[in-house]
Amino acid sequence: MKVIRTTNHQEMSKIAANIILDRIKSSSHITLGLATGGTPIQTYAYLAEDYLENQTSYQHVVTFNLDEYIGLPKDDPNSYHYYMHQHLFSKVNIPRDQTFIPNGLTEDLAAECETYEQKIQQYNGIDLQLLGLGKNGHIGFNEPGTPFDQHTHIVSLTRSTIQANARFFGTVEEVPKQAITMGIGSIMESKEILLLVSGKEKNQALNKLLHGRIDEQFPASILNNHENVTIIADEDAI
Ligand code: GLP
């Protein structure tokens, strides 16, 4: 794993945005895997800024988001559909039918997981996967104990994740208890992975990822087995 240490969150985000832009500009078709949460917001802001200044085109870009809560309507401000529209999709010229996010409102969730995974395959897999890191080592919503070979599936969120994400909701009770997430198997099949880690509260998790053993109880540890991972971490996190 290649580790880039930055002095602050802004620099981390700028480097991440530049890597993403480089891959978009140098390929005729690209499939991006996208993350949500607090960590990549500034990265998306830099992509939006670049679009205003340079009109980098997203016409040939396809995106798959890592996850979505079960039970939130797409226009709920806490849904990841809303998040992606707000932070990226409404700011660049990506055709809306080239953006995929799991549907957490469908009646047949199992079929949704299967279709989502098939769709990723139809686009020949993910070229560049952006990831954040949960304090408990989760990636996407793959909580500790998730089998490393699992693909898109339904998860029950752990108490620590519900509490961590309560900051975006009014109360802990309002945080959905379940989500659909790409699995660790899906993530590991990506050709390239970019993991962003920011802030003191991620320090322990990053340390475990860099120096601990590979263990299903710490999902991100599997990234040590991927041959093309870049971690960009700010000074507080590393
Ligand atoms: C969330 C998301 C992940 C995200 C992680 C870290 O629950 N499902 O995709 O990477 O947890 O979030 P944050 O960046 O807000 O710390």
PDB file of C-alpha atoms in Angstrom, residues 20-228:
ATOM      1  CA  ILE A  20      -9.607  11.140  -9.677  1.00  0.00           C
ATOM      2  CA  LEU A  21      -9.351  13.865 -12.340  1.00  0.00           C
ATOM      3  CA  ASP A  22      -6.210  12.306 -13.750  1.00  0.00           C
ATOM      4  CA  ARG A  23      -7.965   8.930 -14.157  1.00  0.00           C
ATOM      5  CA  ILE A  24     -11.056  10.582 -15.701  1.00  0.00           C
ATOM      6  CA  LYS A  25      -8.966  12.532 -18.200  1.00  0.00           C
ATOM      7  CA  SER A  26      -6.730   9.650 -19.191  1.00  0.00           C
ATOM      8  CA  SER A  27      -9.430   7.102 -20.028  1.00  0.00           C
ATOM      9  CA  SER A  28     -12.094   6.940 -22.692  1.00  0.00           C
ATOM     10  CA  HIS A  29     -14.490   5.066 -20.330  1.00  0.00           C
ATOM     11  CA  ILE A  30     -14.098   4.881 -16.589  1.00  0.00           C
ATOM     12  CA  THR A  31     -16.142   3.348 -13.790  1.00  0.00           C
ATOM     13  CA  LEU A  32     -15.725   5.025 -10.430  1.00  0.00           C
ATOM     14  CA  GLY A  33     -16.768   3.579  -7.085  1.00  0.00           C
ATOM     15  CA  LEU A  34     -17.886   6.393  -4.800  1.00  0.00           C
ATOM     16  CA  ALA A  35     -18.053   6.820  -1.042  1.00  0.00           C
ATOM     17  CA  THR A  36     -20.138   9.061   1.181  1.00  0.00           C
ATOM     18  CA  GLY A  37     -19.681  10.241   4.781  1.00  0.00           C
ATOM     19  CA  GLY A  38     -17.883  13.346   5.996  1.00  0.00           C
ATOM     20  CA  THR A  39     -14.428  12.451   4.670  1.00  0.00           C
ATOM     21  CA  PRO A  40     -14.888  12.884   0.877  1.00  0.00           C
ATOM     22  CA  ILE A  41     -17.069  16.028   0.938  1.00  0.00           C
ATOM     23  CA  GLN A  42     -14.141  18.373   0.278  1.00  0.00           C
ATOM     24  CA  THR A  43     -12.817  16.058  -2.446  1.00  0.00           C
ATOM     25  CA  TYR A  44     -16.166  16.335  -4.240  1.00  0.00           C
ATOM     26  CA  ALA A  45     -16.066  20.109  -3.730  1.00  0.00           C
ATOM     27  CA  TYR A  46     -12.710  20.222  -5.535  1.00  0.00           C
ATOM     28  CA  LEU A  47     -14.148  18.159  -8.404  1.00  0.00           C
ATOM     29  CA  ALA A  48     -17.055  20.612  -8.631  1.00  0.00           C
ATOM     30  CA  GLU A  49     -14.622  23.544  -8.575  1.00  0.00           C
ATOM     31  CA  ASP A  50     -12.558  21.946 -11.325  1.00  0.00           C
ATOM     32  CA  TYR A  51     -15.697  21.507 -13.426  1.00  0.00           C
ATOM     33  CA  LEU A  52     -16.495  25.207 -13.139  1.00  0.00           C
ATOM     34  CA  GLU A  53     -12.954  26.204 -14.058  1.00  0.00           C
ATOM     35  CA  ASN A  54     -11.937  23.561 -16.585  1.00  0.00           C
ATOM     36  CA  GLN A  55     -15.164  21.769 -17.641  1.00  0.00           C
ATOM     37  CA  THR A  56     -13.544  18.357 -17.248  1.00  0.00           C
ATOM     38  CA  SER A  57     -16.146  16.121 -18.874  1.00  0.00           C
ATOM     39  CA  TYR A  58     -17.949  13.273 -17.057  1.00  0.00           C
ATOM     40  CA  GLN A  59     -19.850  12.102 -20.154  1.00  0.00           C
ATOM     41  CA  HIS A  60     -17.771   8.927 -20.267  1.00  0.00           C
ATOM     42  CA  VAL A  61     -17.871   8.299 -16.511  1.00  0.00           C
ATOM     43  CA  VAL A  62     -20.051   5.680 -14.803  1.00  0.00           C
ATOM     44  CA  THR A  63     -20.364   5.649 -11.009  1.00  0.00           C
ATOM     45  CA  PHE A  64     -21.405   3.058  -8.449  1.00  0.00           C
ATOM     46  CA  ASN A  65     -21.888   4.120  -4.852  1.00  0.00           C
ATOM     47  CA  LEU A  66     -20.771   1.850  -2.077  1.00  0.00           C
ATOM     48  CA  ASP A  67     -23.929   1.877  -0.038  1.00  0.00           C
ATOM     49  CA  GLU A  68     -27.342   3.269   0.877  1.00  0.00           C
ATOM     50  CA  TYR A  69     -29.548   3.174   3.962  1.00  0.00           C
ATOM     51  CA  ILE A  70     -32.611   0.953   3.859  1.00  0.00           C
ATOM     52  CA  GLY A  71     -35.889   2.822   4.234  1.00  0.00           C
ATOM     53  CA  LEU A  72     -34.879   6.391   3.403  1.00  0.00           C
ATOM     54  CA  PRO A  73     -36.548   8.035   0.393  1.00  0.00           C
ATOM     55  CA  LYS A  74     -34.140   9.359  -2.256  1.00  0.00           C
ATOM     56  CA  ASP A  75     -35.064  12.944  -1.410  1.00  0.00           C
ATOM     57  CA  ASP A  76     -34.377  12.512   2.306  1.00  0.00           C
ATOM     58  CA  PRO A  77     -31.414  14.815   3.097  1.00  0.00           C
ATOM     59  CA  ASN A  78     -29.699  11.915   4.897  1.00  0.00           C
ATOM     60  CA  SER A  79     -29.978   9.469   2.028  1.00  0.00           C
ATOM     61  CA  TYR A  80     -26.845   8.866   0.017  1.00  0.00           C
ATOM     62  CA  HIS A  81     -28.871   9.577  -3.147  1.00  0.00           C
ATOM     63  CA  TYR A  82     -29.406  13.102  -1.842  1.00  0.00           C
ATOM     64  CA  TYR A  83     -25.785  13.408  -0.702  1.00  0.00           C
ATOM     65  CA  MET A  84     -24.389  12.458  -4.105  1.00  0.00           C
ATOM     66  CA  HIS A  85     -26.754  14.788  -5.947  1.00  0.00           C
ATOM     67  CA  GLN A  86     -25.876  17.637  -3.610  1.00  0.00           C
ATOM     68  CA  HIS A  87     -22.106  17.185  -3.537  1.00  0.00           C
ATOM     69  CA  LEU A  88     -21.284  15.913  -7.019  1.00  0.00           C
ATOM     70  CA  PHE A  89     -23.890  14.854  -9.559  1.00  0.00           C
ATOM     71  CA  SER A  90     -25.624  18.248  -9.755  1.00  0.00           C
ATOM     72  CA  LYS A  91     -22.254  19.986 -10.095  1.00  0.00           C
ATOM     73  CA  VAL A  92     -20.767  18.143 -13.102  1.00  0.00           C
ATOM     74  CA  ASN A  93     -22.049  16.935 -16.478  1.00  0.00           C
ATOM     75  CA  ILE A  94     -22.445  13.268 -15.592  1.00  0.00           C
ATOM     76  CA  PRO A  95     -25.497  11.707 -17.316  1.00  0.00           C
ATOM     77  CA  ARG A  96     -27.869  10.693 -14.500  1.00  0.00           C
ATOM     78  CA  ASP A  97     -28.453   7.244 -16.022  1.00  0.00           C
ATOM     79  CA  GLN A  98     -24.734   6.537 -15.579  1.00  0.00           C
ATOM     80  CA  THR A  99     -24.903   6.974 -11.797  1.00  0.00           C
ATOM     81  CA  PHE A 100     -25.872   3.953  -9.714  1.00  0.00           C
ATOM     82  CA  ILE A 101     -26.695   3.837  -5.996  1.00  0.00           C
ATOM     83  CA  PRO A 102     -28.375   0.860  -4.293  1.00  0.00           C
ATOM     84  CA  ASN A 103     -32.123   1.334  -3.899  1.00  0.00           C
ATOM     85  CA  GLY A 104     -32.902   0.990  -0.209  1.00  0.00           C
ATOM     86  CA  LEU A 105     -36.631   1.398  -0.716  1.00  0.00           C
ATOM     87  CA  THR A 106     -37.372  -1.556  -2.948  1.00  0.00           C
ATOM     88  CA  GLU A 107     -39.534  -4.394  -1.631  1.00  0.00           C
ATOM     89  CA  ASP A 108     -37.197  -7.073  -2.882  1.00  0.00           C
ATOM     90  CA  LEU A 109     -33.904  -6.139  -1.282  1.00  0.00           C
ATOM     91  CA  ALA A 110     -32.219  -9.447  -2.113  1.00  0.00           C
ATOM     92  CA  ALA A 111     -32.967  -8.962  -5.817  1.00  0.00           C
ATOM     93  CA  GLU A 112     -31.675  -5.392  -5.587  1.00  0.00           C
ATOM     94  CA  CYS A 113     -28.343  -6.646  -4.224  1.00  0.00           C
ATOM     95  CA  GLU A 114     -28.013  -9.185  -7.010  1.00  0.00           C
ATOM     96  CA  THR A 115     -28.930  -6.733  -9.761  1.00  0.00           C
ATOM     97  CA  TYR A 116     -26.522  -4.148  -8.384  1.00  0.00           C
ATOM     98  CA  GLU A 117     -23.644  -6.584  -8.435  1.00  0.00           C
ATOM     99  CA  GLN A 118     -24.532  -7.715 -11.977  1.00  0.00           C
ATOM    100  CA  LYS A 119     -24.605  -4.131 -13.143  1.00  0.00           C
ATOM    101  CA  ILE A 120     -21.081  -3.554 -11.812  1.00  0.00           C
ATOM    102  CA  GLN A 121     -19.957  -6.590 -13.823  1.00  0.00           C
ATOM    103  CA  GLN A 122     -21.727  -5.300 -16.961  1.00  0.00           C
ATOM    104  CA  TYR A 123     -19.471  -2.267 -16.786  1.00  0.00           C
ATOM    105  CA  ASN A 124     -16.414  -4.526 -16.404  1.00  0.00           C
ATOM    106  CA  GLY A 125     -15.966  -3.791 -12.718  1.00  0.00           C
ATOM    107  CA  ILE A 126     -14.766  -0.703 -10.937  1.00  0.00           C
ATOM    108  CA  ASP A 127     -11.636   1.040 -12.180  1.00  0.00           C
ATOM    109  CA  LEU A 128     -11.103   3.376  -9.239  1.00  0.00           C
ATOM    110  CA  GLN A 129     -12.811   2.888  -5.878  1.00  0.00           C
ATOM    111  CA  LEU A 130     -12.874   5.750  -3.402  1.00  0.00           C
ATOM    112  CA  LEU A 131     -13.160   4.648   0.231  1.00  0.00           C
ATOM    113  CA  GLY A 132     -13.498   6.165   3.685  1.00  0.00           C
ATOM    114  CA  LEU A 133     -12.652   4.322   6.901  1.00  0.00           C
ATOM    115  CA  GLY A 134     -15.029   3.663   9.787  1.00  0.00           C
ATOM    116  CA  LYS A 135     -13.671   3.917  13.327  1.00  0.00           C
ATOM    117  CA  ASN A 136     -14.314   0.204  13.748  1.00  0.00           C
ATOM    118  CA  GLY A 137     -12.539  -0.550  10.468  1.00  0.00           C
ATOM    119  CA  HIS A 138     -15.642  -0.718   8.319  1.00  0.00           C
ATOM    120  CA  ILE A 139     -15.418   0.054   4.616  1.00  0.00           C
ATOM    121  CA  GLY A 140     -18.681   0.834   2.876  1.00  0.00           C
ATOM    122  CA  PHE A 141     -21.045  -0.551   5.489  1.00  0.00           C
ATOM    123  CA  ASN A 142     -19.111  -3.794   5.878  1.00  0.00           C
ATOM    124  CA  GLU A 143     -19.055  -4.118   9.620  1.00  0.00           C
ATOM    125  CA  PRO A 144     -16.590  -6.242  11.652  1.00  0.00           C
ATOM    126  CA  GLY A 145     -17.187  -9.936  11.017  1.00  0.00           C
ATOM    127  CA  THR A 146     -18.246  -9.512   7.361  1.00  0.00           C
ATOM    128  CA  PRO A 147     -16.808 -12.383   5.284  1.00  0.00           C
ATOM    129  CA  PHE A 148     -14.077 -11.082   3.000  1.00  0.00           C
ATOM    130  CA  ASP A 149     -15.581 -12.749  -0.079  1.00  0.00           C
ATOM    131  CA  GLN A 150     -19.078 -11.273   0.226  1.00  0.00           C
ATOM    132  CA  HIS A 151     -20.592  -9.141  -2.557  1.00  0.00           C
ATOM    133  CA  THR A 152     -23.454  -6.609  -2.403  1.00  0.00           C
ATOM    134  CA  HIS A 153     -25.644  -7.502   0.572  1.00  0.00           C
ATOM    135  CA  ILE A 154     -27.927  -6.249   3.330  1.00  0.00           C
ATOM    136  CA  VAL A 155     -26.325  -5.311   6.641  1.00  0.00           C
ATOM    137  CA  SER A 156     -27.467  -4.487  10.136  1.00  0.00           C
ATOM    138  CA  LEU A 157     -25.447  -1.507  11.294  1.00  0.00           C
ATOM    139  CA  THR A 158     -23.476  -1.802  14.508  1.00  0.00           C
ATOM    140  CA  ARG A 159     -24.197   0.463  17.449  1.00  0.00           C
ATOM    141  CA  SER A 160     -20.887   2.269  16.933  1.00  0.00           C
ATOM    142  CA  THR A 161     -21.730   3.069  13.279  1.00  0.00           C
ATOM    143  CA  ILE A 162     -25.237   4.210  14.194  1.00  0.00           C
ATOM    144  CA  GLN A 163     -23.769   6.473  16.854  1.00  0.00           C
ATOM    145  CA  ALA A 164     -21.056   7.779  14.523  1.00  0.00           C
ATOM    146  CA  ASN A 165     -23.633   8.663  11.857  1.00  0.00           C
ATOM    147  CA  ALA A 166     -26.137  10.170  14.311  1.00  0.00           C
ATOM    148  CA  ARG A 167     -24.357  13.501  13.812  1.00  0.00           C
ATOM    149  CA  PHE A 168     -26.017  13.781  10.406  1.00  0.00           C
ATOM    150  CA  PHE A 169     -29.488  12.960  11.786  1.00  0.00           C
ATOM    151  CA  GLY A 170     -31.484  14.670  14.546  1.00  0.00           C
ATOM    152  CA  THR A 171     -31.214  11.799  17.016  1.00  0.00           C
ATOM    153  CA  VAL A 172     -29.671   8.333  17.226  1.00  0.00           C
ATOM    154  CA  GLU A 173     -33.174   6.856  16.894  1.00  0.00           C
ATOM    155  CA  GLU A 174     -33.568   8.393  13.446  1.00  0.00           C
ATOM    156  CA  VAL A 175     -30.525   6.599  11.996  1.00  0.00           C
ATOM    157  CA  PRO A 176     -31.699   3.613   9.893  1.00  0.00           C
ATOM    158  CA  LYS A 177     -30.671   0.289  11.375  1.00  0.00           C
ATOM    159  CA  GLN A 178     -29.965  -1.406   8.071  1.00  0.00           C
ATOM    160  CA  ALA A 179     -28.262  -0.665   4.781  1.00  0.00           C
ATOM    161  CA  ILE A 180     -27.329  -2.185   1.436  1.00  0.00           C
ATOM    162  CA  THR A 181     -23.607  -2.224   0.840  1.00  0.00           C
ATOM    163  CA  MET A 182     -21.191  -3.431  -1.774  1.00  0.00           C
ATOM    164  CA  GLY A 183     -19.313  -6.292  -0.156  1.00  0.00           C
ATOM    165  CA  ILE A 184     -15.644  -6.610   0.566  1.00  0.00           C
ATOM    166  CA  GLY A 185     -15.445  -9.041  -2.367  1.00  0.00           C
ATOM    167  CA  SER A 186     -16.890  -6.339  -4.647  1.00  0.00           C
ATOM    168  CA  ILE A 187     -14.466  -3.729  -3.302  1.00  0.00           C
ATOM    169  CA  MET A 188     -11.430  -6.006  -3.615  1.00  0.00           C
ATOM    170  CA  GLU A 189     -12.257  -6.643  -7.298  1.00  0.00           C
ATOM    171  CA  SER A 190     -11.717  -2.927  -8.055  1.00  0.00           C
ATOM    172  CA  LYS A 191      -8.621  -2.293 -10.126  1.00  0.00           C
ATOM    173  CA  GLU A 192      -7.449   0.609  -7.983  1.00  0.00           C
ATOM    174  CA  ILE A 193      -8.435   1.801  -4.494  1.00  0.00           C
ATOM    175  CA  LEU A 194      -8.062   5.241  -2.963  1.00  0.00           C
ATOM    176  CA  LEU A 195      -8.637   5.328   0.785  1.00  0.00           C
ATOM    177  CA  LEU A 196      -9.052   8.696   2.501  1.00  0.00           C
ATOM    178  CA  VAL A 197      -8.451   8.982   6.227  1.00  0.00           C
ATOM    179  CA  SER A 198      -8.845  12.216   8.131  1.00  0.00           C
ATOM    180  CA  GLY A 199      -8.962  13.344  11.744  1.00  0.00           C
ATOM    181  CA  LYS A 200      -7.804  12.193  15.170  1.00  0.00           C
ATOM    182  CA  GLU A 201     -10.766   9.881  15.658  1.00  0.00           C
ATOM    183  CA  LYS A 202      -9.466   7.701  12.795  1.00  0.00           C
ATOM    184  CA  ASN A 203      -5.938   7.503  14.164  1.00  0.00           C
ATOM    185  CA  GLN A 204      -6.378   4.176  15.917  1.00  0.00           C
ATOM    186  CA  ALA A 205      -8.163   2.565  12.989  1.00  0.00           C
ATOM    187  CA  LEU A 206      -5.472   3.654  10.535  1.00  0.00           C
ATOM    188  CA  ASN A 207      -2.756   2.386  12.831  1.00  0.00           C
ATOM    189  CA  LYS A 208      -4.487  -0.986  12.997  1.00  0.00           C
ATOM    190  CA  LEU A 209      -4.835  -1.078   9.232  1.00  0.00           C
ATOM    191  CA  LEU A 210      -1.164  -0.279   8.658  1.00  0.00           C
ATOM    192  CA  HIS A 211       0.348  -2.407  11.394  1.00  0.00           C
ATOM    193  CA  GLY A 212      -2.240  -4.989  12.466  1.00  0.00           C
ATOM    194  CA  ARG A 213      -2.973  -8.415  11.057  1.00  0.00           C
ATOM    195  CA  ILE A 214      -5.530  -9.233   8.390  1.00  0.00           C
ATOM    196  CA  ASP A 215      -8.687 -10.154  10.245  1.00  0.00           C
ATOM    197  CA  GLU A 216     -12.410 -10.212   9.386  1.00  0.00           C
ATOM    198  CA  GLN A 217     -13.030  -8.453  12.704  1.00  0.00           C
ATOM    199  CA  PHE A 218     -11.314  -5.426  11.151  1.00  0.00           C
ATOM    200  CA  PRO A 219     -12.708  -5.264   7.593  1.00  0.00           C
ATOM    201  CA  ALA A 220     -10.277  -2.674   6.158  1.00  0.00           C
ATOM    202  CA  SER A 221      -7.329  -4.947   6.996  1.00  0.00           C
ATOM    203  CA  ILE A 222      -8.027  -6.912   3.796  1.00  0.00           C
ATOM    204  CA  LEU A 223      -6.804  -3.918   1.785  1.00  0.00           C
ATOM    205  CA  ASN A 224      -3.284  -5.114   2.627  1.00  0.00           C
ATOM    206  CA  ASN A 225      -3.937  -7.916   0.117  1.00  0.00           C
ATOM    207  CA  HIS A 226      -4.876  -5.581  -2.754  1.00  0.00           C
ATOM    208  CA  GLU A 227      -2.094  -4.719  -5.145  1.00  0.00           C
ATOM    209  CA  ASN A 228      -3.080  -1.146  -5.995  1.00  0.00           C
TER     210      ASN A 228
END
